[in-house]
XYZ file of C-alpha atoms in Angstrom:
776
model
C 0.000 0.000 0.000
C 2.883 2.297 0.815
C 4.476 1.864 -2.615
C 1.106 2.601 -4.290
C 0.843 5.829 -2.263
C 4.399 6.731 -3.259
C 3.547 6.177 -6.942
C 0.505 8.419 -6.510
C 2.828 11.175 -5.305
C 5.831 10.647 -7.596
C 4.019 10.500 -10.961
C 2.038 13.791 -10.748
C 4.921 15.508 -8.916
C 7.398 14.713 -11.715
C 4.863 15.861 -14.311
C 4.388 19.126 -12.388
C 8.163 19.640 -12.182
C 8.408 19.073 -15.951
C 5.699 21.653 -16.660
C 7.308 24.169 -14.278
C 10.711 23.648 -15.940
C 9.139 24.198 -19.387
C 7.588 27.464 -18.211
C 10.931 28.564 -16.750
C 12.655 27.907 -20.091
C 9.897 29.871 -21.844
C 10.496 32.780 -19.441
C 14.241 32.746 -20.260
C 13.491 32.805 -23.997
C 11.028 35.678 -23.496
C 13.826 37.848 -22.067
C 15.078 38.285 -25.648
C 13.009 41.227 -26.855
C 11.627 41.488 -30.385
C 10.443 45.040 -31.047
C 7.881 45.733 -33.753
C 9.124 49.356 -33.965
C 9.438 50.395 -37.583
C 11.828 53.214 -38.391
C 10.685 55.782 -40.976
C 11.605 54.960 -44.538
C 12.420 51.327 -43.897
C 10.498 50.121 -46.908
C 7.607 48.336 -45.239
C 4.597 47.788 -47.419
C 1.031 47.648 -46.140
C -0.493 45.327 -48.707
C 0.834 41.920 -49.703
C 3.657 41.895 -47.135
C 6.845 43.847 -46.485
C 9.324 44.898 -49.116
C 12.636 43.803 -47.620
C 16.072 44.939 -48.643
C 17.900 42.313 -50.707
C 21.535 41.966 -49.750
C 24.306 41.060 -52.187
C 25.153 37.402 -51.573
C 28.375 37.173 -53.585
C 30.829 37.464 -50.704
C 31.926 34.126 -49.248
C 33.279 34.195 -45.699
C 34.829 31.132 -44.050
C 32.618 29.510 -41.411
C 35.221 29.496 -38.712
C 35.925 33.206 -38.827
C 33.330 35.696 -37.702
C 31.040 32.944 -36.531
C 33.377 32.028 -33.742
C 33.396 35.362 -31.828
C 30.778 35.763 -29.141
C 30.732 39.511 -28.664
C 31.179 40.822 -32.167
C 29.558 44.216 -32.579
C 26.589 44.687 -34.877
C 27.242 44.814 -38.584
C 25.414 46.575 -41.373
C 21.785 45.608 -41.509
C 21.698 44.229 -37.953
C 20.329 47.292 -36.128
C 16.898 48.720 -35.251
C 15.426 48.393 -38.738
C 16.483 44.731 -38.929
C 14.843 44.059 -35.540
C 11.601 45.606 -36.790
C 11.755 43.452 -39.906
C 12.335 40.344 -37.787
C 9.249 41.176 -35.704
C 7.160 41.667 -38.824
C 8.290 38.391 -40.423
C 7.817 36.501 -37.157
C 4.263 37.831 -36.963
C 3.518 36.758 -40.554
C 4.815 33.219 -39.873
C 2.869 32.937 -36.600
C -0.368 34.147 -38.226
C 0.055 31.661 -41.096
C 0.773 28.735 -38.734
C -2.132 29.654 -36.436
C -4.518 29.962 -39.353
C -3.542 26.589 -40.800
C -3.712 24.698 -37.499
C -7.088 26.124 -36.532
C -8.508 25.213 -39.943
C -7.007 21.718 -39.688
C -8.349 21.262 -36.162
C -11.883 22.104 -37.349
C -11.708 19.176 -39.773
C -10.192 16.934 -37.105
C -12.851 17.885 -34.515
C -15.546 16.541 -36.855
C -13.536 13.372 -37.533
C -12.854 12.833 -33.816
C -16.524 13.120 -32.875
C -17.594 10.690 -35.619
C -14.873 8.142 -34.809
C -15.676 8.252 -31.076
C -19.251 7.273 -31.965
C -17.898 4.455 -34.194
C -15.820 3.114 -31.271
C -18.880 3.191 -28.989
C -21.128 1.430 -31.505
C -18.593 -1.283 -32.421
C -17.591 -2.106 -28.839
C -21.096 -1.697 -27.435
C -22.470 -4.185 -29.974
C -20.123 -6.954 -28.746
C -22.714 -7.955 -26.116
C -25.695 -6.219 -27.772
C -25.353 -3.065 -25.609
C -25.944 -5.101 -22.448
C -25.551 -3.416 -19.056
C -25.010 -6.741 -17.260
C -21.676 -7.586 -15.651
C -19.683 -10.348 -17.382
C -17.028 -12.908 -16.363
C -13.462 -11.560 -16.643
C -11.450 -12.960 -19.550
C -8.084 -13.360 -17.817
C -8.923 -13.598 -14.098
C -11.123 -16.618 -13.442
C -13.796 -16.380 -10.776
C -14.157 -12.585 -11.031
C -16.785 -10.477 -12.715
C -15.936 -7.441 -14.844
C -17.925 -4.347 -15.753
C -20.366 -4.523 -18.708
C -19.057 -4.231 -22.280
C -21.204 -1.122 -22.728
C -19.099 0.621 -20.045
C -15.903 -0.359 -21.882
C -17.363 1.102 -25.072
C -18.219 4.402 -23.357
C -14.908 4.734 -21.518
C -12.854 3.719 -24.594
C -14.613 6.475 -26.569
C -13.926 8.976 -23.781
C -10.254 7.917 -23.588
C -10.035 8.339 -27.379
C -11.331 11.918 -27.088
C -8.870 12.685 -24.263
C -5.932 11.296 -26.262
C -6.949 13.294 -29.344
C -7.314 16.501 -27.306
C -3.923 16.027 -25.610
C -2.249 15.380 -28.980
C -3.782 18.510 -30.497
C -2.793 20.647 -27.498
C 0.751 19.230 -27.624
C 1.141 20.090 -31.302
C -0.352 23.552 -30.856
C 1.850 24.456 -27.861
C 4.922 23.316 -29.803
C 3.949 25.539 -32.728
C 3.374 28.525 -30.423
C 6.795 28.328 -28.788
C 8.510 27.716 -32.154
C 6.934 30.779 -33.772
C 7.720 32.751 -30.599
C 11.383 31.724 -30.574
C 12.434 31.837 -34.237
C 13.060 35.605 -34.486
C 14.593 35.628 -30.997
C 17.133 33.030 -32.155
C 17.945 35.258 -35.147
C 18.505 38.301 -32.918
C 20.610 36.337 -30.425
C 22.852 35.294 -33.337
C 24.128 38.904 -33.302
C 25.723 38.115 -29.912
C 27.208 34.843 -31.102
C 26.440 31.275 -32.048
C 26.341 30.210 -28.363
C 23.586 32.661 -27.458
C 21.556 31.683 -30.530
C 21.991 27.980 -29.730
C 20.818 28.480 -26.120
C 17.653 30.289 -27.266
C 16.783 27.678 -29.915
C 17.505 24.740 -27.603
C 15.592 26.221 -24.654
C 12.630 26.740 -26.959
C 12.824 23.102 -28.048
C 12.997 22.102 -24.373
C 9.758 24.005 -23.699
C 8.021 21.828 -26.260
C 9.723 18.618 -25.083
C 8.866 19.060 -21.410
C 5.367 20.434 -21.915
C 4.428 17.572 -24.227
C 5.893 14.699 -22.188
C 4.698 16.130 -18.841
C 1.211 16.818 -20.162
C 0.971 13.323 -21.678
C 2.041 11.704 -18.399
C -0.276 13.840 -16.252
C -3.374 13.388 -18.412
C -2.827 9.623 -18.705
C -2.349 9.275 -14.937
C -5.450 11.390 -14.244
C -7.443 9.335 -16.777
C -6.489 6.065 -15.065
C -7.390 7.404 -11.617
C -10.671 8.951 -12.830
C -11.759 5.809 -14.716
C -10.754 3.748 -11.657
C -13.503 5.445 -9.626
C -16.023 3.549 -11.760
C -14.107 0.356 -12.491
C -12.978 -0.313 -8.908
C -11.455 -3.806 -8.795
C -11.985 -4.431 -12.519
C -8.464 -3.517 -13.657
C -8.805 -5.673 -16.764
C -11.638 -3.480 -18.062
C -9.984 -0.281 -16.799
C -6.727 -0.709 -18.721
C -8.492 -2.111 -21.769
C -10.560 1.078 -22.016
C -7.485 3.269 -21.438
C -5.982 1.947 -24.717
C -8.376 4.345 -26.463
C -6.072 7.147 -25.224
C -3.259 5.873 -27.460
C -5.634 5.558 -30.425
C -6.750 9.180 -30.012
C -3.175 10.453 -29.801
C -2.060 8.545 -32.890
C -5.108 9.474 -34.993
C -4.355 13.182 -34.550
C -0.648 12.531 -35.145
C -1.387 10.883 -38.492
C -3.343 13.842 -39.839
C -0.897 16.303 -38.261
C 2.112 14.606 -39.860
C 0.518 14.066 -43.281
C -1.248 17.452 -43.466
C 1.725 19.386 -42.086
C 4.157 17.402 -44.255
C 2.227 18.146 -47.453
C 2.002 21.827 -46.475
C 5.686 22.341 -45.748
C 7.054 20.303 -48.644
C 4.758 21.837 -51.268
C 6.108 25.260 -50.268
C 9.721 24.072 -49.876
C 9.901 22.269 -53.230
C 8.169 25.133 -55.041
C 10.453 27.737 -53.458
C 13.648 25.771 -54.199
C 12.920 24.751 -57.800
C 12.066 28.255 -58.973
C 14.199 30.318 -56.574
C 17.451 28.357 -56.452
C 17.483 26.433 -59.733
C 15.720 28.804 -62.143
C 16.323 32.269 -60.648
C 19.615 31.542 -58.857
C 18.621 33.467 -55.718
C 19.453 32.390 -52.135
C 17.289 30.188 -49.962
C 14.691 32.216 -48.025
C 15.207 35.213 -50.292
C 12.350 37.705 -49.597
C 11.737 38.071 -53.350
C 10.538 34.449 -53.481
C 6.720 34.385 -53.072
C 6.767 30.888 -51.461
C 9.215 31.822 -48.715
C 6.668 32.668 -45.982
C 4.694 29.481 -46.732
C 7.961 27.522 -46.484
C 8.728 28.953 -43.040
C 5.140 28.432 -41.869
C 5.468 24.821 -43.031
C 8.459 24.214 -40.746
C 6.199 24.962 -37.794
C 3.045 23.094 -38.812
C 4.871 20.032 -40.156
C 8.196 19.609 -38.371
C 6.996 21.051 -35.035
C 3.237 20.500 -34.570
C 3.137 17.274 -36.612
C 6.296 15.863 -35.062
C 5.104 16.755 -31.549
C 1.820 14.914 -32.084
C 3.768 11.982 -33.579
C 6.065 11.470 -30.590
C 3.191 12.040 -28.181
C 1.327 9.257 -30.020
C 4.330 6.917 -29.639
C 4.559 7.689 -25.926
C 0.808 7.207 -25.361
C 0.654 3.950 -27.308
C 3.718 2.351 -25.746
C 2.458 3.252 -22.263
C -1.065 1.987 -22.985
C 0.296 -1.291 -24.421
C 2.499 -1.829 -21.348
C -0.344 -0.961 -18.944
C -2.762 -3.343 -20.661
C -0.304 -6.265 -20.608
C 0.606 -5.467 -16.965
C -3.072 -5.484 -15.969
C -3.376 -9.174 -16.952
C -0.181 -10.146 -15.069
C 0.079 -11.383 -11.483
C 0.590 -7.872 -10.057
C -2.442 -6.738 -12.052
C -4.501 -9.538 -10.507
C -3.084 -8.616 -7.072
C -3.934 -4.920 -7.638
C -0.362 -3.733 -7.005
C -0.687 -0.204 -8.436
C 2.995 0.707 -8.101
C 3.978 -2.337 -10.188
C 1.248 -1.824 -12.805
C 2.198 1.889 -12.989
C 5.847 0.925 -13.703
C 5.606 2.390 -17.268
C 4.394 5.717 -15.814
C 7.179 5.712 -13.191
C 9.796 5.127 -15.913
C 8.419 8.146 -17.827
C 8.366 10.235 -14.627
C 12.016 9.389 -13.912
C 12.824 10.239 -17.531
C 11.515 13.778 -17.008
C 13.955 14.383 -14.144
C 16.839 12.891 -16.138
C 16.034 15.106 -19.139
C 15.839 18.170 -16.887
C 19.406 17.598 -15.649
C 20.614 16.872 -19.198
C 19.053 20.057 -20.597
C 20.763 22.209 -17.967
C 24.113 20.710 -19.034
C 23.644 22.088 -22.574
C 22.300 25.518 -21.673
C 24.001 26.385 -18.356
C 26.989 24.114 -17.635
C 28.799 23.284 -20.908
C 27.847 26.293 -22.998
C 28.382 26.307 -26.757
C 31.075 28.786 -27.790
C 31.909 27.860 -31.396
C 30.169 26.524 -34.486
C 31.773 23.103 -34.001
C 30.438 22.970 -30.461
C 26.806 22.884 -31.653
C 26.811 19.304 -32.952
C 28.904 18.159 -29.957
C 26.415 19.684 -27.495
C 23.491 17.918 -29.172
C 25.352 14.610 -29.256
C 26.231 15.014 -25.573
C 22.506 15.344 -24.811
C 21.833 11.928 -26.308
C 24.707 10.160 -24.542
C 24.237 11.745 -21.092
C 20.454 11.283 -21.046
C 20.852 7.606 -22.011
C 23.503 6.965 -19.333
C 21.562 8.740 -16.561
C 18.301 7.067 -17.573
C 19.933 3.637 -17.280
C 20.687 4.358 -13.614
C 17.191 5.779 -13.040
C 15.570 2.708 -14.613
C 17.565 0.471 -12.257
C 16.288 2.393 -9.218
C 12.665 2.406 -10.422
C 12.744 -1.317 -11.293
C 13.843 -2.365 -7.794
C 11.660 0.200 -5.976
C 8.366 -0.344 -7.810
C 8.354 -4.029 -8.821
C 8.060 -7.141 -6.673
C 11.135 -9.413 -6.741
C 9.226 -12.095 -8.677
C 5.974 -12.080 -10.593
C 4.255 -13.814 -13.518
C 3.322 -12.414 -16.928
C 0.606 -13.588 -19.306
C 2.401 -15.279 -22.234
C -0.139 -16.295 -24.924
C -2.019 -18.725 -22.718
C 1.057 -19.717 -20.693
C 2.411 -18.168 -17.495
C 5.964 -16.790 -17.540
C 8.047 -16.277 -14.394
C 9.777 -12.854 -14.418
C 12.139 -11.082 -11.992
C 12.360 -7.317 -11.483
C 15.896 -7.095 -12.886
C 14.612 -8.673 -16.121
C 12.493 -5.586 -16.720
C 15.445 -3.319 -16.003
C 17.352 -5.072 -18.796
C 14.359 -4.659 -21.115
C 14.264 -0.885 -20.479
C 18.053 -0.621 -20.815
C 18.175 -2.538 -24.104
C 15.514 -0.207 -25.541
C 17.448 2.842 -24.339
C 20.763 1.783 -25.817
C 19.188 0.492 -29.032
C 17.728 3.985 -29.440
C 21.207 5.474 -29.019
C 22.604 3.032 -31.606
C 19.864 4.042 -34.054
C 20.610 7.706 -33.319
C 24.337 7.424 -34.003
C 23.767 5.327 -37.143
C 21.347 7.951 -38.419
C 23.881 10.679 -37.665
C 26.597 8.801 -39.575
C 24.412 8.488 -42.671
C 22.901 11.999 -42.626
C 25.618 14.323 -41.266
C 27.978 16.004 -43.715
C 30.795 15.450 -41.225
C 31.051 11.835 -42.451
C 31.872 10.161 -45.761
C 28.381 8.900 -46.851
C 26.942 12.418 -47.254
C 30.212 13.717 -48.732
C 30.060 10.918 -51.306
C 26.544 12.034 -52.199
C 27.797 15.643 -52.525
C 30.696 14.427 -54.690
C 28.271 12.600 -57.005
C 26.649 15.971 -57.843
C 29.644 16.753 -60.078
C 28.152 14.504 -62.759
C 24.591 15.741 -62.384
C 21.311 15.134 -60.605
C 20.946 11.517 -61.797
C 24.079 10.261 -60.020
C 23.132 12.303 -56.945
C 19.766 10.534 -56.807
C 21.373 7.091 -57.304
C 23.899 7.646 -54.502
C 21.211 9.040 -52.173
C 18.896 6.067 -52.686
C 21.754 3.611 -52.109
C 22.710 5.439 -48.893
C 19.111 5.216 -47.608
C 18.875 1.486 -48.291
C 22.211 0.809 -46.615
C 21.287 2.887 -43.553
C 18.501 0.412 -42.690
C 20.918 -2.373 -41.672
C 22.110 -1.301 -38.197
C 18.733 0.074 -36.964
C 16.987 -3.168 -37.933
C 19.585 -5.244 -36.057
C 19.224 -2.927 -33.025
C 15.431 -3.334 -33.104
C 15.789 -7.115 -33.574
C 18.097 -7.431 -30.546
C 15.665 -5.366 -28.429
C 12.776 -7.581 -29.477
C 14.661 -10.807 -28.773
C 15.931 -9.698 -25.352
C 12.581 -8.176 -24.346
C 10.542 -11.202 -25.397
C 12.961 -13.725 -23.889
C 13.020 -11.999 -20.497
C 9.405 -10.841 -20.086
C 7.327 -11.942 -23.093
C 5.314 -9.202 -24.824
C 5.566 -6.954 -21.736
C 9.350 -6.908 -22.190
C 8.943 -5.515 -25.702
C 6.486 -2.884 -24.452
C 8.892 -1.638 -21.765
C 11.804 -1.733 -24.254
C 9.763 0.691 -26.374
C 9.186 2.786 -23.256
C 12.923 2.716 -22.581
C 13.578 4.114 -26.043
C 10.990 6.840 -25.383
C 11.865 7.491 -21.718
C 14.109 10.413 -22.700
C 11.458 11.808 -25.075
C 11.694 15.293 -23.498
C 15.350 15.566 -24.575
C 14.603 13.915 -27.935
C 11.857 16.440 -28.644
C 14.037 19.359 -27.531
C 16.750 18.277 -29.988
C 14.175 17.654 -32.716
C 12.315 20.954 -32.296
C 15.610 22.859 -32.148
C 16.153 22.083 -35.884
C 13.036 23.761 -37.378
C 13.439 26.724 -34.993
C 17.014 27.228 -36.261
C 15.832 26.794 -39.869
C 13.194 29.503 -39.326
C 15.810 31.728 -37.688
C 17.984 31.498 -40.800
C 15.025 32.296 -43.040
C 14.154 35.356 -40.970
C 17.781 36.561 -41.112
C 17.744 36.274 -44.922
C 14.371 37.968 -45.337
C 15.247 40.784 -42.936
C 18.416 41.524 -44.907
C 20.718 40.929 -41.943
C 24.471 40.643 -42.498
C 26.058 37.529 -43.961
C 27.740 36.861 -40.615
C 24.341 36.283 -38.960
C 23.219 33.949 -41.724
C 26.410 31.894 -41.350
C 25.690 31.378 -37.669
C 22.052 30.374 -38.244
C 23.179 28.078 -41.095
C 25.579 26.350 -38.691
C 22.717 25.814 -36.220
C 20.447 24.616 -39.031
C 22.984 22.106 -40.429
C 23.315 20.486 -36.988
C 19.521 20.636 -36.668
C 19.047 18.709 -39.917
C 21.074 15.837 -38.540
C 19.318 15.888 -35.157
C 15.933 15.959 -36.922
C 16.986 12.819 -38.775
C 18.063 11.273 -35.441
C 14.653 12.184 -33.986
C 12.929 10.463 -36.905
C 15.175 7.412 -36.333
C 14.090 7.280 -32.683
C 10.428 7.654 -33.697
C 10.666 4.845 -36.265
C 12.606 2.492 -33.950
C 10.205 3.050 -31.061
C 7.249 2.665 -33.465
C 8.506 -0.818 -34.418
C 8.703 -1.892 -30.760
C 5.401 -0.207 -29.847
C 3.640 -1.842 -32.795
C 4.934 -5.278 -31.859
C 3.837 -4.786 -28.231
C 0.388 -3.657 -29.408
C 0.316 -6.588 -31.830
C 0.960 -8.987 -28.943
C -1.729 -7.318 -26.833
C -4.177 -7.545 -29.771
C -3.447 -11.254 -30.321
C -3.982 -11.900 -26.595
C -7.208 -9.881 -26.442
C -8.598 -11.444 -29.632
C -7.923 -14.949 -28.297
C -5.537 -15.980 -31.105
C -3.202 -18.717 -29.851
C -0.753 -18.616 -32.770
C -0.130 -16.680 -36.001
C 0.959 -19.256 -38.589
C 2.209 -17.776 -41.871
C 1.432 -21.069 -43.645
C -2.243 -20.443 -42.935
C -3.629 -18.867 -46.148
C -5.810 -16.449 -44.144
C -2.700 -15.130 -42.379
C -0.520 -15.065 -45.504
C -3.082 -13.063 -47.470
C -3.075 -10.478 -44.667
C 0.737 -10.524 -44.587
C 1.002 -9.702 -48.304
C -1.603 -6.938 -48.203
C -0.092 -5.480 -45.017
C 3.373 -5.327 -46.616
C 1.828 -3.479 -49.569
C 0.030 -0.824 -47.483
C 3.147 1.325 -46.712
C 3.839 1.541 -50.462
C 0.243 2.555 -51.194
C 0.345 5.105 -48.376
C 3.719 6.517 -49.545
C 2.439 6.800 -53.119
C -0.554 8.823 -51.932
C 1.459 11.206 -49.744
C 4.257 11.743 -52.278
C 1.836 12.375 -55.135
C 0.005 14.853 -52.899
C 3.262 16.752 -52.311
C 4.066 16.582 -56.041
C 0.724 17.964 -57.202
C 0.738 20.711 -54.552
C 4.349 21.600 -55.440
C 3.348 21.770 -59.113
C 0.742 24.413 -58.310
C 3.273 26.256 -56.150
C 5.938 26.289 -58.882
C 3.424 27.657 -61.389
C 2.346 30.378 -58.945
C 5.930 31.430 -58.116
C 6.820 31.560 -61.831
C 3.670 33.601 -62.525
C 4.540 36.178 -59.874
C 8.134 36.565 -61.105
C 6.802 37.009 -64.657
C 3.921 39.400 -63.930
C 4.931 41.560 -60.927
C 7.142 44.405 -62.200
C 10.282 44.978 -60.117
C 9.919 41.768 -58.058
C 13.257 40.294 -59.125
C 14.998 43.614 -58.449
C 13.525 43.825 -54.932
C 11.428 46.939 -55.642
C 8.035 45.203 -55.317
C 6.451 42.848 -52.781
C 5.420 39.316 -53.775
C 1.975 37.982 -52.881
C 2.969 35.685 -50.010
C -0.660 35.091 -48.969
C -1.544 33.382 -52.261
C 1.239 30.802 -51.787
C 0.138 30.202 -48.182
C -3.409 29.526 -49.469
C -2.128 27.029 -52.060
C -0.262 25.033 -49.380
C -3.198 25.194 -46.954
C -5.818 24.066 -49.488
C -3.639 21.265 -50.827
C -2.720 19.855 -47.426
C -6.268 19.902 -46.034
C -7.704 18.203 -49.118
C -4.902 15.698 -49.600
C -4.507 14.531 -45.974
C -7.893 12.780 -45.936
C -7.334 9.825 -48.358
C -4.096 8.545 -46.693
C -5.734 8.920 -43.276
C -8.789 6.990 -44.447
C -6.561 4.204 -45.824
C -4.821 3.713 -42.471
C -7.991 3.881 -40.358
C -10.189 1.719 -42.605
C -7.678 -1.064 -43.377
C -7.850 -2.753 -39.908
C -11.630 -2.253 -39.666
C -12.236 -3.869 -43.063
C -9.712 -6.677 -42.490
C -11.025 -7.527 -39.010
C -14.724 -7.246 -39.832
C -14.741 -9.128 -43.128
C -11.725 -11.444 -42.915
C -11.269 -12.085 -39.194
C -8.603 -11.730 -36.528
C -6.039 -14.058 -38.150
C -6.026 -12.130 -41.424
C -5.815 -8.889 -39.437
C -2.852 -10.310 -37.467
C -1.102 -11.011 -40.787
C -1.955 -7.495 -42.024
C -0.376 -5.902 -38.924
C 2.777 -8.060 -39.162
C 3.225 -7.278 -42.873
C 2.743 -3.524 -42.391
C 5.227 -3.515 -39.488
C 8.010 -5.373 -41.316
C 7.598 -3.435 -44.569
C 6.883 -0.012 -43.043
C 9.985 0.103 -40.819
C 12.350 -0.509 -43.755
C 10.726 2.076 -46.038
C 10.475 4.682 -43.273
C 14.164 4.460 -42.290
C 15.488 4.485 -45.864
C 13.182 7.360 -46.927
C 14.074 9.530 -43.921
C 17.812 8.955 -44.240
C 17.963 9.431 -48.028
C 16.131 12.736 -47.651
C 18.349 13.857 -44.763
C 21.512 12.967 -46.711
C 20.409 14.877 -49.828
C 19.564 17.926 -47.698
C 22.930 17.955 -45.923
C 24.840 17.265 -49.149
C 23.295 20.471 -50.527
C 24.207 22.376 -47.348
C 27.750 20.967 -47.475
C 28.221 22.468 -50.955
C 26.590 25.770 -49.974
C 28.695 26.239 -46.832
C 31.998 25.683 -48.657
C 33.724 25.001 -45.340
C 36.478 22.777 -46.801
C 38.571 22.671 -49.954
C 36.540 19.690 -51.160
C 33.250 21.539 -50.620
C 34.614 24.653 -52.357
C 35.566 22.555 -55.395
C 31.884 21.583 -55.784
C 30.454 25.078 -55.306
C 29.675 27.902 -55.125
C 25.911 28.414 -55.027
C 24.532 28.386 -58.535
C 27.150 25.977 -59.900
C 26.047 22.872 -61.802
C 26.930 20.638 -58.837
C 24.904 22.866 -56.512
C 21.884 22.757 -58.840
C 22.130 18.956 -58.954
C 22.252 18.941 -55.127
C 19.149 21.156 -54.951
C 17.257 18.720 -57.199
C 18.298 15.822 -54.924
C 17.163 17.829 -51.896
C 13.755 18.559 -53.432
C 13.284 14.839 -54.227
C 14.259 13.999 -50.651
C 11.962 16.607 -49.056
C 8.706 14.592 -49.299
C 10.598 11.406 -48.395
C 12.084 12.736 -45.146
C 9.332 15.091 -44.016
C 6.081 13.575 -45.310
C 6.149 9.885 -46.291
C 8.973 8.597 -44.057
C 7.846 10.053 -40.705
C 4.173 9.303 -41.440
C 4.871 5.601 -41.976
C 5.781 5.048 -38.331
C 2.341 6.407 -37.429
C 0.761 4.025 -39.955
C 2.185 0.916 -38.290
C 1.412 2.158 -34.745
C -2.076 3.423 -35.515
C -3.176 0.228 -37.260
C -1.926 -1.836 -34.288
C -3.553 0.279 -31.552
C -6.804 0.517 -33.522
C -6.843 -3.296 -33.833
C -6.331 -3.609 -30.071
C -9.179 -1.204 -29.271
C -11.576 -3.016 -31.646
C -10.291 -6.512 -30.743
C -13.424 -7.472 -28.705
C -15.650 -6.705 -31.705
C -13.431 -8.567 -34.181
C -13.215 -11.596 -31.877
C -17.014 -11.692 -31.431
C -18.331 -10.710 -34.862
C -15.349 -10.529 -37.268
C -14.652 -12.719 -40.289
C -17.876 -12.304 -42.272
C -16.092 -13.700 -45.362
C -13.334 -15.903 -43.835
C -15.502 -17.736 -41.289
């Protein structure tokens, strides 16, 4: 009883500390002032956006020079007028991001309400909407609450998960649009000050999201427990709806935001860089505001919802499996809440790690940026290993039994520690492998840059080969985690290995969000006409951010594989399937179709980006051709029209891929039965992980190969450049091909495999009772 009381104190207390720390970081960022004061004669327009000064971009300064000094005085274009321009651009980006998200959330509110009703009707019909208590499935001799209650509470949990996911994405977008111009202005003081602002802003998102997710899930369990009482089987089964709600919003956030940002990015790059030979984020480019808005709605709001979905699903899977174990039957809350305690300890670990980057080992040079981010990963993993050891021995009984597909497995508390640790360190291995294949500090990306000398075709060939090769180590890391987790603690071991990988999610999100904030900061510097020195510093932050974003996607994909397998195991248990035999034709049919689904989904999302980008390219070309003085910088482009094109395209095109993912399990389970659905989930998992990793890493490599040529930081890079050279144009084409791969299709695939698995688990009672209308 004492340990249960301690858990009831520790979990909400850690969540409260995380929220307080996020607010403190936000306060520190807010101390950087962005004034909207506009000096007379600064060239601001009142209709169609500001007319910004265009700075000559011919001069090439070495990265290590001015960028290394912390207290360099302001240069030309970095004074009061530049600050006013920064404020104006920041406002335009924030308005665009707000407008898009609110429009998207209106669509999603209607979907959420309809799908909650679907959950209630499907689950309520299992026992014909009976209000009678029923025998428990796993605990003999006990009675559980009626199925109608499970239907109602699952629907409510779904709504709570969806709301938390939406709030998480929105808060991330707000802090990102608040911090982008502040990072630009801090770059005047030095790269260290700019890094601290961008990273603190990312930490706000990381801690708010993970703390909020933990607190809401804990409160949901305690609130639902008031009704369920001793029926923990029904309680934790209904709580799985929370993960389904989080992932449903994440899917639409990732796909919609990804289409938005990449339509603008591809359109801006193809016309601006390749055809007009003007710099990235040049204010003359009509798509430039839409591109910067896209960073916030796709890479921030979408990514935040994505990682929240992973966290919610892995926790729900672990809680459900724990509820049918011996400590679930014994009503040992501290042991059942072990997944929540691991996440709570992770918040404290991430807090210490964040302070190391911003207050203890401060960044002083450009080279220190990547080292500081890498240190975050290593230190958080090492500290979390120790924390997991403490939690495992404090919360768990020395010995207990786990449900193992009809058998009973004996497990010790140190077994679960090893499961968490293997997930943690597998995540680090995936992170470092991703860094090796996507950072221009290493040979794979430099080889891709080198291939640009002979044109875009060889660049594309090298980039695809790099992506395929980069799958090898992550898959082995995931395979080892699965084997160790399953051997030690059956399906529960895999669930807590996934939690281990996600236990440092606050740090992972901080590193991930830092990238788009730095990218926006660079865009604002370019549009405001600030000196080249400032742009070099923001470019250095952005280059490191590209790699860390790829690492974040690697973590998300790796954890998605483990989460999906844990959910798959929970689904098989709940649906009463004793084995999944691939020689069974019902299973094999599902396996083949499931392996095809990620390709179908990727085709839909990539074509959506392509068609939206086509409209964007035509619009940008039209404005350059028809607006007099636009190319010379004497007239303002119509930014709003490009923002509308991205918004309309993303909202229309996000529905079909979302429908594919949500309908596939419902159709398979209802018409073909639980065995075919089990095959479908296994096929989608195996196929989706490979495509997601290769797509994300190919796109990241092409992006950093382009930046490697643009920076010209070494003799080799200078031999390929400068901007506007044939090699650079080939690199830009590779980057635009990689954009939808790394920011739309790749990251969305991990949601596909998770969402299908958690949806199958939620609807498992219906499929088991009434599924298989065709394959009886």
